[in-house]
Structure formats: structure tokens, C-alpha cells
Amino acid sequence: MPRVTVQVRDAAGHTATATADYELRQPVLGGYYLSGGADPTADMAGGNFRSLTQYRSFADGYVFPGYNRPWLIDLGKAGVQMNMVLELKHYGAPNAGPQSFRVDVTDYTVPAPSMTIQQRPGTTWPKAYGYGQVLRGQCDGLLHRALAQYRFLGFGVNIQLASELDTDHEFGTTEDGKAYTWAESDARAVQAMNYILTWFKARTLPPNTTFSVGVAGFDRACFQRTHPEPLMSRLDFLQWNVYATAVGQTALSRFRRTKDWAAADLGPVALSRPAIIAEWGVRSAEIPDQPAWIATVPAAIAQLNAERGPRIARTNYFNSGWGTLSPKSAGLAALRTAYATRPYV
């Protein structure tokens, strides 16, 4: 750690010397996501928005920058840091069957997704490419297609593998007719994430490419299972999401919960990684005064970053679902004010 030495002398010639350690840290990046992956340029105008979350399925034919999303290239080249969430989950487009395509000079046929996730009773279970399919190399074409597009993007991004593994696995998973428990699904996911990381890292990536694995961060045991040290040695960031969904929940308590689990349960490699909050938000039904809650976030982040554990490096507000800003104008004004406040500046 850098150290500064200061020596002072009074009028009589007496001297005193003191030393102090110091650390220089970059500001936290305030960020955003707009419902439906829509163009956020207008919402971000005039504010200190420097980070953006986006979601893509590996099944999509247009992963980078995404279908009809030239604005993402403009924002990225202007310096906005992209957190690109790439999912094995199939988003339900008509191409849910096998896909055949060519990437560069290689022809691929990728089988239909064989796994179901998010198996909450009474709901339709989404399909996803199975962890077994990944480990058998059956999804290599999807990885190659995404990489080929990424190389033409013009800037590096953080690739977040999965959106929320805990949400995906909470009620177990099923692949090729075999059911797996939550814990078994977590273990299989770690194997698949390692495979994907090995595949990408064996190839030429754009400069400043980084990686993380996605979780909501609501279950302590799952968070620990999905962040073993061997995997963390290959990742650049931790990640979790933060929502206020009940009266009395403070910014400090909500951002603190998963960070405290990390500090208590994870190893030294994991704790050396900064954290991306890919989504954060305030549910207006329970907390109608969203601007007042948002105003407390800078102080909460500053306090948490002064404590032991991973440093929060980016916080991307999720203006959709639980985090929908209502009214939008007041919420955006609150975000602009928050992101103009230490530790965001």
C-alpha cells in the first residue's frame, strides 16, 4: 500500500514526522437498465451514468450488439461499461428446436435445449441449454457465434454467465428427463461455467474482456456453492442483485446482505474481486417514495466499501419489473443526483 511521510517544522526549529498509508480508488460506476432492453440513451442523458446491463440468450442469432441495437455500440464507444448477461436460458423465440448455422468456416448443428429451469410450481418452466449439453460440447457453436460477433463490437465488456443461478435452480432442474436438486444443479452449473470459461479463454478475446457468474444473491448456501475458489480464480468480478421489496428495508441492509455472506463464507481469491450489482431497484408498491430511498444509496455504498469484503464497483439500476420507476421522471432525477454524489464521483 502506498505511504506518505509528512514532516513539519515550527519557528523554533522543532520537527515532527508522521506517516500514513493511503489507497486510491476509482469512483463507483452508476449504471442503468431500461425495460425490454430498450435504448436507454435518452434516460441516461445529462447524468453520470457509466455502466449498463444487457441480457442475451446464447440461442439468439444476434448476441452482440443485439438485434437492432446500434445504440449499444455508440454507448460503449463513448465509455459506458457494459455488463452483458449471456444466458443458456432460451427466451422463447421460435427457434427452440435445433439450430444449424455457419460461423467463419465452421458448420454447426446445435440440438434443442434439453433442460428446464425456474421450476416454480404452477408456472411454465423455461427451457435452457443443459449443463450436460455444454460439457459434451454441443453448445460450442453458440459460443463461437457469440464470440465472432463480439470481436466486431469495438470494445471489451464484462460477460456475466447466467442472470441468476439461484433463481434458475431454486426448485431444481431437469435435463434429459433426470431431475436434479438445487445443490446438484449448482454443482453442475459450476462445471458448465468452467467449460465455457475454458472455451472463451483459449481464444483471442477483445481487450478488457472480463467475466463473472450471475446470481440474485438471496440464498447464502447457493452463493457459497456457486463461488468456489477454483472458479473465482478465473473470474474478474463477483455479482449479485439488490431489491427493496418491503417497508423498512434500507439501502444499507439490502446492499449489505450478500456482501456480508461473501466476506464470511468465500475464500481470499473471491474476496479480492470487486462486485457488480447488475440489478438494483425499489418496488414502489411497498416503498412509494422511490426517490427518497435512492437518495440513501450513495452513503450506503460508501460505508460498505470502507468495510472488509469485496468492493462494490458498479451499481446498475433496473428500471423494469420490481424496480420500475414510478413516476419515471422523479426516479431518474433521483438517480442523477445519487450518481453525482460520492462514491460515484
Coordinates of C-alpha atoms in Angstrom, one line a residue:
M1 CA 0.0 0.0 0.0
P2 CA 1.4 3.5 -0.8
R3 CA 2.6 5.6 2.1
V4 CA 3.1 9.3 2.5
T5 CA 5.5 10.9 5.0
V6 CA 4.9 14.4 6.3
Q7 CA 7.5 16.5 8.2
V8 CA 6.6 19.8 9.8
R9 CA 8.9 22.4 11.5
D10 CA 7.9 25.2 13.9
A11 CA 9.5 28.6 14.3
A12 CA 11.9 27.3 16.9
G13 CA 13.2 24.6 14.6
H14 CA 11.5 21.7 16.2
T15 CA 10.4 19.0 13.8
A16 CA 7.8 16.3 13.9
T17 CA 7.3 13.5 11.3
A18 CA 4.3 11.3 10.7
T19 CA 3.5 8.6 8.1
A20 CA 0.1 7.5 6.8
D21 CA -0.9 4.7 4.4
Y22 CA -3.4 5.6 1.7
E23 CA -5.2 4.0 -1.1
L24 CA -6.5 5.5 -4.4
R25 CA -9.8 4.0 -5.6
Q26 CA -11.8 4.6 -8.7
P27 CA -15.3 6.0 -8.3
V28 CA -18.1 3.5 -8.2
L29 CA -19.8 3.4 -11.6
G30 CA -23.5 4.3 -11.5
G31 CA -25.5 2.4 -14.1
Y32 CA -28.9 1.5 -15.6
Y33 CA -31.1 -0.9 -17.4
L34 CA -34.3 0.0 -19.3
S35 CA -37.2 -2.4 -19.5
G36 CA -37.1 -4.7 -22.5
G37 CA -33.5 -3.9 -23.3
A38 CA -34.7 -0.7 -24.9
D39 CA -32.5 2.2 -25.9
P40 CA -31.6 4.0 -22.6
T41 CA -29.7 6.8 -24.2
A42 CA -32.3 9.5 -23.5
D43 CA -32.8 8.4 -19.9
M44 CA -29.0 8.5 -19.3
A45 CA -28.5 11.9 -20.9
G46 CA -27.3 14.6 -18.5
G47 CA -26.4 12.1 -15.8
N48 CA -23.3 10.4 -14.6
F49 CA -24.4 7.0 -16.0
R50 CA -21.3 5.0 -16.8
S51 CA -22.5 1.4 -16.7
L52 CA -25.2 -0.6 -18.4
T53 CA -26.6 -4.1 -18.0
Q54 CA -27.9 -6.0 -21.0
Y55 CA -29.4 -9.5 -21.4
R56 CA -28.9 -12.0 -24.2
S57 CA -29.6 -15.7 -24.8
F58 CA -26.9 -17.8 -26.4
A59 CA -29.8 -19.1 -28.6
D60 CA -30.2 -15.7 -30.2
G61 CA -28.7 -15.1 -33.6
Y62 CA -27.7 -11.6 -32.7
V63 CA -25.9 -11.6 -29.3
F64 CA -23.5 -8.7 -29.9
P65 CA -24.7 -5.9 -30.1
G66 CA -28.2 -7.5 -30.3
Y67 CA -30.9 -7.2 -32.9
N68 CA -31.4 -3.6 -34.0
R69 CA -29.3 -2.2 -31.2
P70 CA -26.8 0.2 -32.8
W71 CA -27.1 2.5 -29.8
L72 CA -25.2 -0.1 -27.7
I73 CA -22.2 0.4 -29.9
D74 CA -22.5 4.2 -29.5
L75 CA -22.7 4.0 -25.7
G76 CA -19.8 1.5 -25.5
K77 CA -17.6 3.6 -27.7
A78 CA -18.5 6.6 -25.5
G79 CA -17.0 4.8 -22.5
V80 CA -20.1 3.3 -20.9
Q81 CA -19.0 0.0 -19.3
M82 CA -21.2 -2.9 -20.5
N83 CA -22.3 -5.9 -18.3
M84 CA -23.5 -8.4 -20.9
V85 CA -25.5 -11.2 -19.3
L86 CA -25.3 -14.2 -21.6
E87 CA -27.7 -17.0 -20.7
L88 CA -28.1 -20.6 -21.5
K89 CA -31.8 -19.9 -20.9
H90 CA -33.9 -19.9 -24.1
Y91 CA -36.0 -16.7 -24.3
G92 CA -38.8 -18.5 -26.1
A93 CA -38.2 -17.4 -29.7
P94 CA -39.4 -19.6 -32.5
N95 CA -36.0 -21.3 -32.9
A96 CA -36.5 -23.5 -29.8
G97 CA -35.6 -26.6 -31.9
P98 CA -32.2 -27.5 -33.3
Q99 CA -30.2 -24.7 -35.0
S100 CA -27.8 -25.1 -37.9
F101 CA -25.5 -22.3 -38.9
R102 CA -22.0 -21.4 -40.1
V103 CA -19.5 -19.3 -38.1
D104 CA -16.5 -18.3 -40.1
V105 CA -15.7 -21.6 -42.0
T106 CA -17.2 -24.0 -39.4
D107 CA -20.7 -25.5 -39.7
Y108 CA -22.6 -26.3 -36.5
T109 CA -25.8 -28.1 -35.7
V110 CA -26.8 -27.3 -32.1
P111 CA -29.5 -29.6 -30.6
A112 CA -32.7 -28.2 -29.0
P113 CA -32.3 -27.1 -25.4
S114 CA -32.7 -30.1 -23.1
M115 CA -33.1 -28.6 -19.6
T116 CA -35.9 -26.8 -17.7
I117 CA -35.1 -24.3 -15.0
Q118 CA -37.1 -22.0 -12.7
Q119 CA -39.4 -24.9 -11.9
R120 CA -41.7 -23.0 -9.6
P121 CA -45.0 -25.0 -9.1
G122 CA -47.9 -23.7 -11.1
T123 CA -45.7 -21.9 -13.7
T124 CA -44.4 -22.7 -17.2
W125 CA -40.8 -23.9 -16.8
P126 CA -38.4 -22.1 -19.2
K127 CA -36.2 -24.2 -21.4
A128 CA -32.4 -23.8 -21.3
Y129 CA -29.4 -25.5 -22.9
G130 CA -28.4 -28.2 -20.4
Y131 CA -25.2 -28.3 -18.4
G132 CA -24.7 -31.7 -19.8
Q133 CA -25.1 -30.3 -23.3
V134 CA -22.4 -27.7 -22.6
L135 CA -20.0 -30.3 -21.2
R136 CA -20.5 -32.5 -24.2
G137 CA -19.5 -29.6 -26.5
Q138 CA -23.0 -29.5 -28.1
C139 CA -23.2 -25.7 -27.4
D140 CA -19.8 -24.8 -28.9
G141 CA -21.4 -23.4 -31.9
L142 CA -23.4 -20.9 -29.8
L143 CA -20.2 -19.8 -28.1
H144 CA -18.4 -19.4 -31.4
R145 CA -21.3 -17.4 -32.9
A146 CA -21.3 -15.0 -29.9
L147 CA -17.5 -14.6 -30.0
A148 CA -17.4 -13.9 -33.7
Q149 CA -20.0 -11.1 -33.2
Y150 CA -18.2 -9.8 -30.1
R151 CA -14.9 -9.4 -32.0
F152 CA -16.6 -6.8 -34.2
L153 CA -18.2 -4.8 -31.3
G154 CA -15.2 -2.5 -30.9
F155 CA -14.8 -2.6 -27.2
G156 CA -14.4 -5.0 -24.3
V157 CA -17.3 -6.0 -22.0
N158 CA -17.9 -8.0 -18.8
I159 CA -19.5 -11.3 -19.8
Q160 CA -21.8 -12.4 -17.0
L161 CA -22.6 -16.1 -17.4
A162 CA -26.3 -16.6 -16.3
S163 CA -28.6 -14.0 -14.9
E164 CA -29.5 -15.6 -11.6
L165 CA -28.4 -19.2 -10.9
D166 CA -30.2 -19.2 -7.6
T167 CA -33.5 -18.3 -9.3
D168 CA -32.8 -20.9 -12.0
H169 CA -32.1 -23.7 -9.5
E170 CA -34.3 -22.8 -6.5
F171 CA -36.9 -25.6 -7.4
G172 CA -34.4 -27.9 -9.0
T173 CA -33.7 -28.5 -12.7
T174 CA -34.5 -31.3 -15.1
E175 CA -32.2 -32.4 -18.0
D176 CA -32.9 -35.2 -20.4
G177 CA -35.7 -36.4 -18.1
K178 CA -33.5 -36.6 -15.0
A179 CA -34.3 -34.3 -12.0
Y180 CA -31.6 -32.5 -10.1
T181 CA -31.8 -30.9 -6.7
W182 CA -30.9 -27.2 -6.1
A183 CA -27.5 -28.2 -4.8
E184 CA -26.9 -30.7 -7.6
S185 CA -27.9 -28.1 -10.1
D186 CA -25.4 -25.6 -8.6
A187 CA -22.6 -28.2 -8.8
R188 CA -23.4 -28.9 -12.5
A189 CA -23.6 -25.2 -13.3
V190 CA -20.1 -24.6 -11.9
Q191 CA -18.8 -27.4 -14.2
A192 CA -20.5 -25.8 -17.2
M193 CA -19.3 -22.3 -16.3
N194 CA -15.8 -23.7 -16.1
Y195 CA -16.2 -25.3 -19.6
I196 CA -17.5 -22.0 -21.1
L197 CA -14.6 -20.0 -19.5
T198 CA -12.1 -22.5 -20.8
W199 CA -13.6 -22.3 -24.3
F200 CA -13.5 -18.4 -24.4
K201 CA -10.1 -18.0 -22.7
A202 CA -8.5 -20.4 -25.2
R203 CA -9.3 -18.0 -28.0
T204 CA -8.4 -14.4 -28.8
L205 CA -10.8 -12.0 -26.9
P206 CA -11.1 -8.3 -27.3
P207 CA -9.0 -6.2 -24.9
N208 CA -10.6 -5.6 -21.5
T209 CA -12.8 -8.6 -21.6
T210 CA -13.8 -9.7 -18.1
F211 CA -16.1 -12.5 -16.7
S212 CA -18.5 -13.1 -13.8
V213 CA -21.2 -15.5 -12.9
G214 CA -24.7 -14.3 -12.2
V215 CA -26.8 -14.8 -9.0
A216 CA -29.7 -12.9 -7.4
G217 CA -27.9 -13.3 -4.1
F218 CA -30.9 -14.3 -1.9
D219 CA -29.6 -17.7 -0.7
R220 CA -26.5 -18.0 1.3
A221 CA -25.7 -21.6 0.7
C222 CA -26.2 -21.3 -3.0
F223 CA -24.0 -18.2 -3.1
Q224 CA -21.2 -20.2 -1.5
R225 CA -21.7 -23.2 -3.7
T226 CA -21.5 -21.2 -6.9
H227 CA -18.3 -19.3 -6.0
P228 CA -15.7 -21.9 -5.2
E229 CA -12.1 -20.7 -5.3
P230 CA -11.0 -22.6 -8.4
L231 CA -13.8 -20.9 -10.3
M232 CA -13.2 -17.5 -8.8
S233 CA -9.6 -17.7 -9.9
R234 CA -10.9 -17.5 -13.5
L235 CA -13.4 -14.7 -12.8
D236 CA -12.8 -11.0 -12.6
F237 CA -15.9 -9.9 -10.6
L238 CA -18.4 -11.1 -8.0
Q239 CA -22.0 -10.2 -8.8
W240 CA -25.4 -10.1 -7.1
N241 CA -28.6 -8.2 -7.3
V242 CA -30.3 -5.9 -4.8
Y243 CA -34.0 -5.1 -4.3
A244 CA -36.0 -3.3 -1.6
T245 CA -39.4 -5.1 -1.5
A246 CA -40.7 -4.4 1.9
V247 CA -41.4 -1.4 4.2
G248 CA -38.4 -0.8 6.5
Q249 CA -35.7 -2.2 4.2
T250 CA -32.9 0.2 4.0
A251 CA -30.3 0.6 1.3
L252 CA -27.6 -0.3 3.7
S253 CA -29.3 -3.5 4.8
R254 CA -30.2 -4.6 1.3
F255 CA -26.8 -4.0 -0.3
R256 CA -25.1 -5.4 2.8
R257 CA -26.8 -8.8 3.0
T258 CA -24.9 -10.7 0.2
K259 CA -21.7 -8.8 0.7
D260 CA -21.7 -10.0 4.4
W261 CA -22.1 -13.6 3.2
A262 CA -19.2 -13.2 0.8
A263 CA -17.0 -11.8 3.5
A264 CA -17.9 -14.6 5.9
D265 CA -18.0 -17.6 3.5
L266 CA -15.9 -17.1 0.4
G267 CA -12.1 -17.5 0.0
P268 CA -9.4 -15.0 -0.4
V269 CA -9.5 -15.1 -4.2
A270 CA -13.2 -14.3 -4.3
L271 CA -12.7 -11.5 -1.7
S272 CA -10.1 -9.9 -3.9
R273 CA -12.6 -9.4 -6.7
P274 CA -14.8 -6.3 -7.0
A275 CA -18.5 -6.7 -7.2
I276 CA -21.0 -5.7 -9.9
I277 CA -24.6 -5.1 -8.8
A278 CA -26.1 -6.0 -12.2
E279 CA -29.6 -5.0 -10.9
W280 CA -30.8 -2.9 -8.1
G281 CA -34.2 -1.4 -7.5
V282 CA -37.0 -0.2 -5.3
R283 CA -40.5 -1.7 -5.5
S284 CA -42.9 1.3 -5.5
A285 CA -45.9 -0.8 -4.1
E286 CA -44.2 -1.1 -0.8
I287 CA -41.9 1.9 -0.9
P288 CA -43.8 4.6 -2.8
D289 CA -41.2 7.3 -2.2
Q290 CA -38.6 5.8 -4.5
P291 CA -36.5 9.0 -4.8
A292 CA -36.0 9.2 -1.0
W293 CA -34.8 5.6 -0.9
I294 CA -32.5 6.1 -3.9
A295 CA -31.0 9.2 -2.2
T296 CA -29.7 6.9 0.6
V297 CA -27.8 4.6 -1.7
P298 CA -24.5 6.6 -2.1
A299 CA -23.9 6.7 1.7
A300 CA -24.7 3.0 1.9
I301 CA -22.2 2.1 -0.8
A302 CA -19.5 4.3 0.7
Q303 CA -19.9 2.7 4.1
L304 CA -19.8 -0.8 2.7
N305 CA -16.8 -0.1 0.6
A306 CA -15.0 1.1 3.7
E307 CA -15.6 -2.3 5.4
R308 CA -14.0 -5.7 4.9
G309 CA -15.0 -7.7 1.9
P310 CA -15.4 -7.2 -1.8
R311 CA -15.6 -3.6 -3.1
I312 CA -18.8 -2.7 -4.9
A313 CA -17.6 -1.3 -8.3
R314 CA -20.8 -0.8 -10.3
T315 CA -24.5 -0.5 -9.4
N316 CA -26.9 -0.7 -12.3
Y317 CA -30.5 0.4 -11.6
F318 CA -33.1 -2.0 -13.0
N319 CA -35.9 0.2 -14.4
S320 CA -38.2 -2.7 -15.1
G321 CA -40.2 -5.2 -13.1
W322 CA -39.7 -4.7 -9.3
G323 CA -37.5 -1.7 -9.9
T324 CA -39.8 0.2 -12.3
L325 CA -39.5 3.9 -11.6
S326 CA -42.9 5.4 -11.0
P327 CA -43.1 8.3 -11.8
K328 CA -40.2 7.8 -14.1
S329 CA -39.2 11.5 -14.2
A330 CA -38.8 11.7 -10.4
G331 CA -36.9 8.4 -10.3
L332 CA -34.5 9.4 -13.0
A333 CA -33.9 12.8 -11.3
A334 CA -33.1 10.9 -8.1
L335 CA -30.6 8.6 -9.9
R336 CA -28.9 11.6 -11.5
T337 CA -28.5 13.2 -8.1
A338 CA -27.3 9.9 -6.5
Y339 CA -24.8 9.3 -9.2
A340 CA -23.4 12.8 -8.8
T341 CA -22.6 12.1 -5.2
R342 CA -19.6 10.3 -3.6
P343 CA -18.6 7.5 -4.0
Y344 CA -19.9 7.8 -7.6
V345 CA -17.7 10.9 -8.3

